[in-house]
């Protein structure tokens, strides 16, 4: 409980600092490609969280998107998986619709998840086995839905890829409608809240899903990769999350018929971080 309260507090403080500086000039750099951006706020937020965690719990380990814990290759002890800003493109273009995401694991077991929608001051949080909340309100168990009466979310980019379009286009076609939020952590939170019934995407890193995974599972979401396997929290994974019924429908009807192709994509692209 101590770690949970501490995490809650430092995430709220980090969010307050971001809100206070939202109108300041930011420094933007590109990473792997011209659309992969990082700002000084991403880096400063991770650095601040890292220093606070380390000064309170020196033995804890931290895997962060902006460079901390690159040598971490096992889940021993207390492991924090941190995305200081998930939805950096939204942060840069919209100054909203981004989140701080943290998942905490103890010896590989889920312990606590946080997704903080900073500009709306909405903290999604969960303790494994005890429930999930949005601020002070407990989130309800998910209701089963069918694809044809559901809102789902994904990244439209996957529809432009020839092989993946075979899977993604029929799903988008059959769903009631599709959303693209631009923050994987908020995509998970939206499923946990019941705003959407499923979220599917091809490649997320541990920091994109670690917080949301714990929150979503607490309300009964099924969270797997697109082969129906458990997520490895130290590797990139494809993602399929939804209430029990729609998860089964999507997996059996739309993904598993392409198992061989998906296995090949997983082997080629998802090994390593
Ligand atoms: C990204 C967002 C986006 C998802 C990308 C992620 P970032 O994280 O979660 O929604 O589609 O795969 O990389 O770079 O904004 O932290
Ligand atoms: Ca991210
Ligand atoms: Ca990020």
XYZ file of C-alpha atoms and ligand atoms in Angstrom:
291
model
C 0.000 0.000 0.000
C 2.855 2.374 0.769
C 4.302 2.025 -2.718
C 0.848 2.533 -4.224
C 0.210 5.783 -2.307
C 3.686 7.038 -3.096
C 3.215 6.299 -6.809
C -0.178 8.030 -6.842
C 1.343 11.117 -5.258
C 4.390 11.473 -7.496
C 2.286 10.963 -10.621
C -0.155 13.677 -9.502
C 2.730 16.023 -8.768
C 4.302 15.338 -12.160
C 0.948 16.053 -13.797
C 0.636 19.343 -11.909
C 4.071 20.436 -13.123
C 3.115 19.625 -16.722
C -0.186 21.527 -16.399
C 1.603 24.544 -14.919
C 4.033 24.680 -17.849
C 1.612 23.753 -20.640
C 1.819 27.207 -22.259
C 5.632 27.389 -22.098
C 7.780 26.836 -25.188
C 8.834 23.232 -25.540
C 11.887 21.735 -27.228
C 10.955 19.054 -29.730
C 13.332 16.473 -31.186
C 12.710 13.565 -33.541
C 13.648 10.002 -32.629
C 13.362 7.032 -35.034
C 11.527 8.988 -37.782
C 10.148 12.517 -38.448
C 6.814 11.614 -36.796
C 8.382 10.054 -33.701
C 8.756 13.066 -31.427
C 10.123 13.591 -27.960
C 10.114 16.816 -25.957
C 12.057 18.180 -23.023
C 8.902 17.581 -20.951
C 8.955 13.821 -21.699
C 12.585 13.668 -20.575
C 12.245 15.937 -17.546
C 9.141 14.095 -16.328
C 10.853 10.701 -16.541
C 13.967 12.076 -14.840
C 11.928 13.536 -12.006
C 9.930 10.330 -11.472
C 13.153 8.277 -11.621
C 14.890 10.446 -9.009
C 11.906 10.406 -6.667
C 11.482 6.628 -6.871
C 15.209 5.991 -6.423
C 15.580 8.354 -3.470
C 12.671 6.684 -1.644
C 13.233 3.105 -2.791
C 16.897 2.762 -3.870
C 16.511 -0.966 -4.579
C 13.546 -0.569 -6.965
C 14.238 -0.804 -10.685
C 12.793 1.483 -13.354
C 12.266 0.828 -17.023
C 11.339 4.079 -18.769
C 10.761 5.029 -22.361
C 13.233 7.910 -22.255
C 16.313 5.887 -21.432
C 16.152 4.464 -17.928
C 16.653 0.745 -17.394
C 17.824 -0.221 -20.870
C 19.763 -3.106 -19.281
C 16.718 -4.603 -17.522
C 16.162 -8.135 -18.793
C 14.241 -9.793 -15.953
C 11.352 -9.000 -13.608
C 13.025 -9.628 -10.253
C 12.176 -7.348 -7.332
C 10.047 -4.234 -7.658
C 9.928 -3.041 -11.244
C 8.368 0.262 -12.327
C 7.546 0.562 -16.028
C 7.160 4.225 -16.886
C 5.920 6.221 -19.843
C 6.304 9.868 -18.771
C 4.070 11.098 -21.589
C 2.042 8.608 -23.580
C 0.553 10.413 -26.550
C 3.452 12.784 -27.236
C 1.975 13.759 -30.610
C -1.222 14.833 -28.834
C 0.879 16.691 -26.268
C 2.720 18.572 -29.026
C -0.263 19.220 -31.322
C -3.172 19.478 -28.895
C -1.699 20.152 -25.437
C -4.184 17.576 -24.135
C -5.192 13.920 -24.517
C -1.925 12.501 -23.185
C -1.192 10.491 -20.055
C 1.467 9.511 -17.576
C 1.464 5.722 -17.461
C 3.059 3.536 -14.808
C 2.786 -0.184 -14.102
C 4.444 -1.638 -10.995
C 5.316 -5.322 -10.793
C 6.738 -7.283 -7.869
C 8.786 -10.328 -8.877
C 6.909 -10.331 -12.176
C 3.460 -10.235 -10.537
C 1.136 -7.323 -11.264
C 0.962 -4.947 -8.315
C -0.441 -1.534 -9.344
C -1.336 0.387 -12.488
C -1.774 4.117 -13.129
C -2.864 6.046 -16.205
C -3.131 9.765 -15.495
C -5.008 11.851 -18.059
C -3.071 14.947 -17.089
C -5.066 17.852 -18.528
C -8.397 16.410 -17.384
C -6.978 15.485 -13.956
C -8.366 11.973 -14.314
C -6.380 9.281 -12.542
C -7.174 5.722 -13.575
C -5.593 3.452 -10.981
C -5.751 -0.122 -9.785
C -4.245 -2.479 -7.261
C -4.103 -6.005 -8.598
C -6.827 -8.104 -7.016
C -8.497 -5.147 -5.291
C -10.216 -3.221 -8.070
C -9.770 -0.217 -10.335
C -10.869 3.386 -9.936
C -11.212 6.598 -11.869
C -10.234 9.170 -9.254
C -12.430 8.111 -6.300
C -15.029 6.215 -8.272
C -14.670 2.452 -8.587
C -14.852 1.183 -12.163
C -17.532 -1.399 -12.848
C -16.926 -4.881 -14.242
C -17.115 -4.834 -18.039
C -20.242 -6.013 -19.782
C -20.000 -8.407 -22.701
C -20.626 -6.937 -26.152
C -20.551 -8.016 -29.798
C -18.421 -6.282 -32.401
C -21.416 -5.111 -34.404
C -22.793 -3.041 -31.513
C -19.435 -1.855 -30.176
C -17.143 1.131 -30.400
C -13.553 -0.006 -30.754
C -10.261 1.834 -31.051
C -7.153 1.302 -33.145
C -4.470 3.180 -35.038
C -5.724 3.781 -38.628
C -2.156 3.269 -39.863
C -2.656 -0.509 -39.763
C -5.359 -0.271 -42.422
C -2.783 1.100 -44.842
C -0.491 -1.947 -44.546
C -1.331 -4.487 -47.213
C -1.086 -7.655 -45.107
C -2.656 -6.189 -41.980
C -5.484 -4.570 -43.926
C -6.864 -8.093 -44.493
C -7.408 -8.367 -40.746
C -8.139 -4.782 -39.761
C -10.496 -3.702 -42.546
C -13.230 -6.280 -41.865
C -13.075 -5.463 -38.148
C -13.457 -1.725 -38.746
C -16.194 -2.490 -41.248
C -18.160 -4.689 -38.831
C -17.772 -2.516 -35.708
C -20.419 0.067 -34.918
C -17.639 2.661 -35.182
C -13.911 3.087 -34.615
C -11.978 5.663 -32.594
C -8.304 6.661 -32.671
C -7.233 8.341 -29.430
C -3.490 8.623 -30.039
C -2.486 7.400 -26.583
C -2.288 3.671 -25.981
C -2.563 4.194 -22.224
C -5.808 6.132 -22.716
C -7.006 3.436 -25.131
C -6.605 0.916 -22.300
C -8.296 3.298 -19.846
C -11.208 3.794 -22.232
C -11.783 0.052 -22.426
C -11.545 -0.195 -18.618
C -14.177 2.525 -18.274
C -16.446 0.894 -20.865
C -16.195 3.852 -23.263
C -14.949 1.452 -25.911
C -15.307 -2.318 -25.974
C -11.951 -3.235 -27.505
C -8.567 -1.851 -28.520
C -6.298 -3.476 -31.055
C -2.917 -2.396 -32.296
C 0.164 -3.968 -33.779
C 3.116 -2.911 -31.728
C 3.316 -1.457 -28.247
C 6.286 -1.260 -25.923
C 6.106 -2.256 -22.241
C 5.772 1.390 -21.119
C 2.776 1.890 -23.431
C 0.706 -0.894 -21.861
C 2.101 -1.711 -18.383
C -0.180 0.664 -16.455
C -3.268 0.083 -18.563
C -2.882 -3.697 -18.454
C -3.297 -3.825 -14.667
C -6.232 -1.397 -14.664
C -8.084 -3.146 -17.482
C -7.657 -6.638 -16.047
C -9.151 -5.468 -12.744
C -12.495 -4.812 -14.444
C -12.447 -8.123 -16.285
C -10.902 -7.105 -19.607
C -9.045 -9.844 -21.427
C -5.609 -8.583 -22.450
C -3.464 -10.618 -24.839
C -1.410 -10.239 -27.957
C -3.124 -10.921 -31.278
C -2.285 -14.603 -31.050
C -4.208 -14.822 -27.782
C -1.041 -15.128 -25.669
C -0.247 -13.318 -22.407
C 1.768 -10.123 -22.820
C 5.455 -10.278 -22.003
C 6.031 -7.140 -19.919
C 9.652 -6.784 -21.037
C 9.053 -6.975 -24.773
C 7.143 -5.234 -27.537
C 3.820 -6.947 -28.189
C 0.845 -6.732 -30.474
C -2.292 -5.973 -28.485
C -5.842 -7.254 -28.320
C -7.898 -6.069 -25.371
C -11.624 -6.140 -24.809
C -14.443 -7.468 -22.707
C -14.483 -11.256 -22.608
C -16.992 -11.751 -25.395
C -15.658 -9.311 -27.971
C -12.092 -10.443 -27.267
C -13.088 -13.989 -28.101
C -14.967 -12.896 -31.208
C -12.065 -10.789 -32.494
C -9.470 -13.429 -31.725
C -11.282 -16.426 -33.193
C -12.999 -14.823 -36.142
C -10.541 -12.168 -37.297
C -7.025 -12.810 -35.949
C -6.486 -16.569 -35.628
C -7.396 -17.291 -39.275
C -4.197 -15.296 -40.022
C -2.156 -17.053 -37.334
C 0.752 -17.999 -39.589
C 1.109 -14.487 -40.964
C 0.837 -12.967 -37.485
C 3.413 -15.396 -36.092
C 5.788 -14.366 -38.836
C 5.253 -10.664 -38.073
C 5.799 -11.350 -34.372
C 9.033 -13.216 -35.013
C 10.354 -10.588 -37.422
C 9.452 -7.478 -35.512
C 8.606 -8.037 -31.881
C 11.681 -9.668 -30.485
C 13.546 -7.375 -28.129
C 12.274 -4.083 -26.752
C 2.589 6.105 -28.620
C 1.108 6.228 -28.359
C 0.303 5.824 -29.590
C 0.660 4.437 -30.067
C 2.150 4.340 -30.311
C 2.935 4.727 -29.061
P 4.207 7.771 -27.248
O 3.331 6.401 -27.441
O 0.710 5.410 -27.289
O -1.064 5.850 -29.309
O -0.042 4.158 -31.254
O 2.472 3.023 -30.688
O 4.313 4.655 -29.338
O 5.344 7.709 -28.218
O 3.316 8.912 -27.485
O 4.671 7.635 -25.833
Ca 3.922 5.534 -25.225
Ca 6.093 8.383 -24.329
